[in-house]
Short mmCIF file of C-alpha atoms in Angstrom, two decimals:
data_model
loop_
_atom_site.label_atom_id
_atom_site.label_comp_id
_atom_site.label_asym_id
_atom_site.label_seq_id
_atom_site.Cartn_x
_atom_site.Cartn_y
_atom_site.Cartn_z
CA SER A 1 8.34 -154.37 66.78
CA VAL A 2 7.84 -156.36 70.16
CA GLU A 3 10.20 -159.38 70.97
CA GLY A 4 8.53 -162.57 71.18
CA ASP A 5 5.23 -164.94 69.52
CA LEU A 6 1.91 -163.34 68.83
CA LEU A 7 0.97 -166.28 69.32
CA PRO A 8 2.80 -169.99 69.47
CA GLY A 9 5.27 -170.15 66.50
CA MET A 10 4.09 -166.68 65.08
CA ARG A 11 6.71 -164.02 65.01
CA ARG A 12 5.22 -160.66 65.75
CA ARG A 13 8.16 -158.78 63.22
CA HIS A 14 7.35 -161.66 60.71
CA LEU A 15 3.69 -160.19 60.60
CA GLU A 16 4.69 -156.70 60.94
CA TYR A 17 7.56 -157.28 57.99
CA GLY A 18 5.75 -159.34 56.29
CA ASP A 19 3.06 -159.69 53.24
CA PHE A 20 1.71 -156.09 52.90
CA ALA A 21 -1.72 -158.36 52.29
CA VAL A 22 -1.13 -158.78 56.31
CA PRO A 23 -3.37 -156.28 58.24
CA MET A 24 -0.27 -156.08 61.17
CA ALA A 25 2.02 -155.09 57.81
CA LYS A 26 -0.07 -152.38 56.75
CA ALA A 27 -0.56 -151.18 60.57
CA HIS A 28 3.00 -151.20 61.12
CA ALA A 29 3.79 -149.13 58.05
CA HIS A 30 1.46 -146.81 58.98
CA PHE A 31 2.91 -146.73 62.46
CA VAL A 32 6.32 -145.78 61.11
CA ALA A 33 5.12 -143.15 58.67
CA LYS A 34 2.51 -141.45 60.21
CA THR A 35 3.70 -141.87 64.04
CA VAL A 36 7.14 -142.34 64.48
CA LYS A 37 8.34 -140.15 61.64
CA PRO A 38 6.34 -136.85 62.58
CA VAL A 39 7.79 -137.64 66.56
CA VAL A 40 11.40 -138.13 65.03
CA ASP A 41 10.96 -134.59 62.76
CA ARG A 42 9.56 -132.82 66.03
CA LEU A 43 12.39 -134.00 68.28
CA PHE A 44 15.17 -133.49 65.79
CA GLU A 45 16.71 -131.32 63.28
CA THR A 46 15.52 -133.10 60.28
CA ASP A 47 14.81 -132.18 56.85
CA PRO A 48 11.23 -133.74 56.71
CA ALA A 49 10.78 -134.02 52.81
CA PRO A 50 10.62 -137.36 50.92
CA GLU A 51 13.71 -136.60 49.24
CA ALA A 52 15.48 -136.47 52.51
CA THR A 53 13.62 -139.43 54.27
CA PHE A 54 14.53 -142.92 53.74
CA ALA A 55 14.01 -146.64 54.92
CA LEU A 56 16.65 -149.05 55.69
CA GLY A 57 15.97 -152.28 56.38
CA SER A 58 17.83 -156.28 56.35
CA SER A 59 16.10 -159.35 55.56
CA MET A 60 12.05 -158.96 55.88
CA GLY A 61 12.87 -155.09 57.10
CA GLY A 62 14.39 -154.76 53.56
CA GLN A 63 10.52 -155.62 52.29
CA ALA A 64 9.02 -153.56 54.90
CA SER A 65 11.34 -150.56 53.99
CA LEU A 66 10.48 -150.78 50.20
CA ASN A 67 6.74 -151.36 51.22
CA LEU A 68 6.98 -148.17 53.05
CA VAL A 69 8.17 -146.27 49.57
CA LEU A 70 5.49 -148.01 47.69
CA GLU A 71 2.60 -147.10 50.41
CA TYR A 72 3.79 -143.67 51.53
CA PRO A 73 5.76 -141.87 48.42
CA ASP A 74 4.65 -138.64 50.08
CA VAL A 75 6.97 -139.50 52.93
CA PHE A 76 9.59 -141.83 51.97
CA GLY A 77 12.31 -140.69 49.13
CA GLY A 78 13.95 -144.13 49.04
CA ALA A 79 14.43 -147.48 50.50
CA ALA A 80 17.95 -149.58 51.38
CA CYS A 81 17.06 -153.45 51.15
CA LEU A 82 20.15 -155.53 52.42
CA SER A 83 19.68 -159.03 51.79
CA PRO A 84 15.82 -158.43 51.32
CA PHE A 85 13.32 -161.05 51.62
CA PHE A 86 10.85 -160.38 48.89
CA SER A 87 7.28 -162.47 48.82
CA PRO A 88 5.64 -163.05 45.51
CA SER A 89 2.91 -160.50 46.52
CA THR A 90 5.70 -157.54 46.81
CA ILE A 91 7.03 -158.59 43.52
CA GLN A 92 3.67 -158.53 42.68
CA ARG A 93 2.87 -155.32 43.74
CA VAL A 94 5.83 -153.84 42.27
CA LYS A 95 4.65 -155.20 38.90
CA ALA A 96 1.47 -153.66 39.44
CA ALA A 97 2.70 -150.40 40.37
CA ILE A 98 4.97 -150.21 37.51
CA ALA A 99 1.83 -150.88 35.30
CA ASN A 100 0.16 -148.00 36.46
CA PRO A 101 1.77 -144.74 34.59
CA GLN A 102 1.44 -142.37 37.24
CA GLN A 103 3.18 -144.83 40.11
CA LYS A 104 5.76 -145.68 37.74
CA ALA A 105 6.52 -142.43 37.40
CA GLN A 106 6.83 -141.72 41.51
CA LEU A 107 8.77 -144.89 41.56
CA SER A 108 11.24 -143.97 39.11
CA ARG A 109 12.00 -140.93 41.20
CA LYS A 110 12.80 -142.87 44.25
CA LYS A 111 16.15 -144.04 45.25
CA ILE A 112 16.02 -147.99 45.97
CA TYR A 113 19.06 -150.07 47.18
CA MET A 114 19.38 -154.16 47.02
CA ASP A 115 22.07 -156.26 47.92
CA ILE A 116 22.23 -159.74 48.59
CA GLY A 117 25.10 -162.30 49.30
CA GLY A 118 25.34 -166.08 49.62
CA ASP A 119 27.01 -168.66 47.52
CA MET A 120 27.90 -167.08 43.96
CA GLN A 121 30.82 -166.54 42.04
CA ASP A 122 32.63 -169.73 42.98
CA LYS A 123 32.23 -168.44 46.95
CA THR A 124 30.67 -170.26 49.36
CA VAL A 125 29.21 -168.91 52.77
CA PRO A 126 30.98 -171.34 55.18
CA LEU A 127 29.02 -173.18 57.66
CA PHE A 128 30.91 -171.96 60.54
CA ASP A 129 32.24 -168.60 61.03
CA LEU A 130 34.21 -168.10 64.56
CA TRP A 131 33.98 -164.33 64.02
CA ASP A 132 29.84 -164.13 64.18
CA HIS A 133 28.91 -161.98 66.79
CA VAL A 134 28.04 -163.01 70.14
CA THR A 135 25.49 -161.19 71.87
CA GLU A 136 23.64 -160.97 75.44
CA LYS A 137 20.57 -162.81 73.93
CA HIS A 138 22.82 -165.63 71.99
CA ALA A 139 25.72 -167.12 72.68
CA TRP A 140 26.49 -167.24 69.01
CA ASN A 141 24.75 -166.28 65.98
CA PRO A 142 25.34 -168.51 63.04
CA GLY A 143 24.54 -165.78 60.42
CA TYR A 144 22.20 -168.16 58.78
CA PHE A 145 24.56 -169.31 56.21
CA TRP A 146 22.07 -170.72 53.91
CA LEU A 147 19.60 -167.79 54.11
CA ASP A 148 20.87 -165.22 51.36
CA THR A 149 21.56 -167.90 48.94
CA SER A 150 17.80 -168.91 48.91
CA LEU A 151 16.97 -165.31 48.89
CA GLN A 152 18.85 -164.67 45.47
CA GLY A 153 16.14 -166.01 42.98
CA PRO A 154 13.42 -163.27 44.66
CA VAL A 155 15.90 -160.56 44.82
CA ALA A 156 17.30 -161.41 41.06
CA GLY A 157 13.05 -161.25 40.15
CA MET A 158 13.28 -157.95 41.61
CA ARG A 159 16.24 -156.56 40.12
CA GLU A 160 15.07 -157.63 36.63
CA LEU A 161 11.94 -156.03 37.24
CA PHE A 162 13.55 -152.82 37.63
CA ARG A 163 15.91 -153.23 34.97
CA ASP A 164 13.64 -154.24 32.35
CA ASN A 165 11.27 -151.21 33.49
CA SER A 166 14.06 -148.49 33.78
CA ILE A 167 13.68 -148.08 37.68
CA PRO A 168 16.57 -146.50 38.67
CA HIS A 169 18.18 -148.24 41.56
CA CYS A 170 21.44 -149.65 42.87
CA TYR A 171 22.40 -153.36 42.92
CA HIS A 172 25.49 -155.26 44.71
CA GLU A 173 26.09 -158.55 45.19
CA ILE A 174 28.33 -159.57 47.97
CA PRO A 175 29.90 -163.55 47.42
CA GLY A 176 30.25 -165.50 50.61
CA GLY A 177 27.97 -162.45 52.34
CA ARG A 178 26.18 -164.21 55.76
CA HIS A 179 22.77 -162.99 56.95
CA ASN A 180 23.24 -161.39 59.92
CA GLU A 181 23.93 -157.89 61.59
CA MET A 182 27.74 -158.47 61.15
CA ALA A 183 27.63 -158.92 57.98
CA TRP A 184 25.38 -156.25 57.37
CA SER A 185 27.75 -153.61 59.13
CA LYS A 186 30.76 -154.50 56.90
CA ARG A 187 28.60 -152.84 53.81
CA ILE A 188 26.28 -150.33 55.73
CA HIS A 189 28.23 -147.75 54.29
CA LEU A 190 27.22 -148.88 50.51
CA PRO A 191 23.35 -148.23 50.87
CA ILE A 192 23.94 -145.12 53.17
CA ALA A 193 26.32 -143.52 50.33
CA TYR A 194 23.80 -144.15 47.69
CA LEU A 195 20.73 -142.88 49.41
CA LEU A 196 22.45 -139.45 50.36
CA GLU A 197 24.54 -138.87 47.46
CA ASP A 198 23.24 -135.68 45.34
#
């Protein structure tokens, strides 16, 4: 997505990765599934089958990845959601899919990965981490020490929904995990291994 604000105080990526009731989120998903994916398949030697096509995202990108699977099951065979933000409407959307026998059967054939960090198992996220990465745009990324902890409730709700309805999924907890790219890079092997296993 384009950097910056769509309107003052309104991040464009928040709309594109956000609640699927927002037209920009639907437009973003359509663009990825119907424009980006065909270009990738044309330019690279890929297996275009849904069983070999996955979406992976972190934070709000995790929600956007799950929405791609829900909206375009004929394109995507699974999603990895690292430290995902799941809005109440996304949880309701999954509930509605599970209530529909055909959609539930379809969802049961997908690969869904979720993980979450934050304060848990007597381990807290430190306010400051000297090793948080430095980028050209930011002198220091604080890793949002509070954010993964605040996302644990909705992630637990989504996991419970999958578990109680026998929807296959993979779930990991990362005690003390921060909410930034460095933290996600340390565990990126987990979703990739799960999505690509036979």
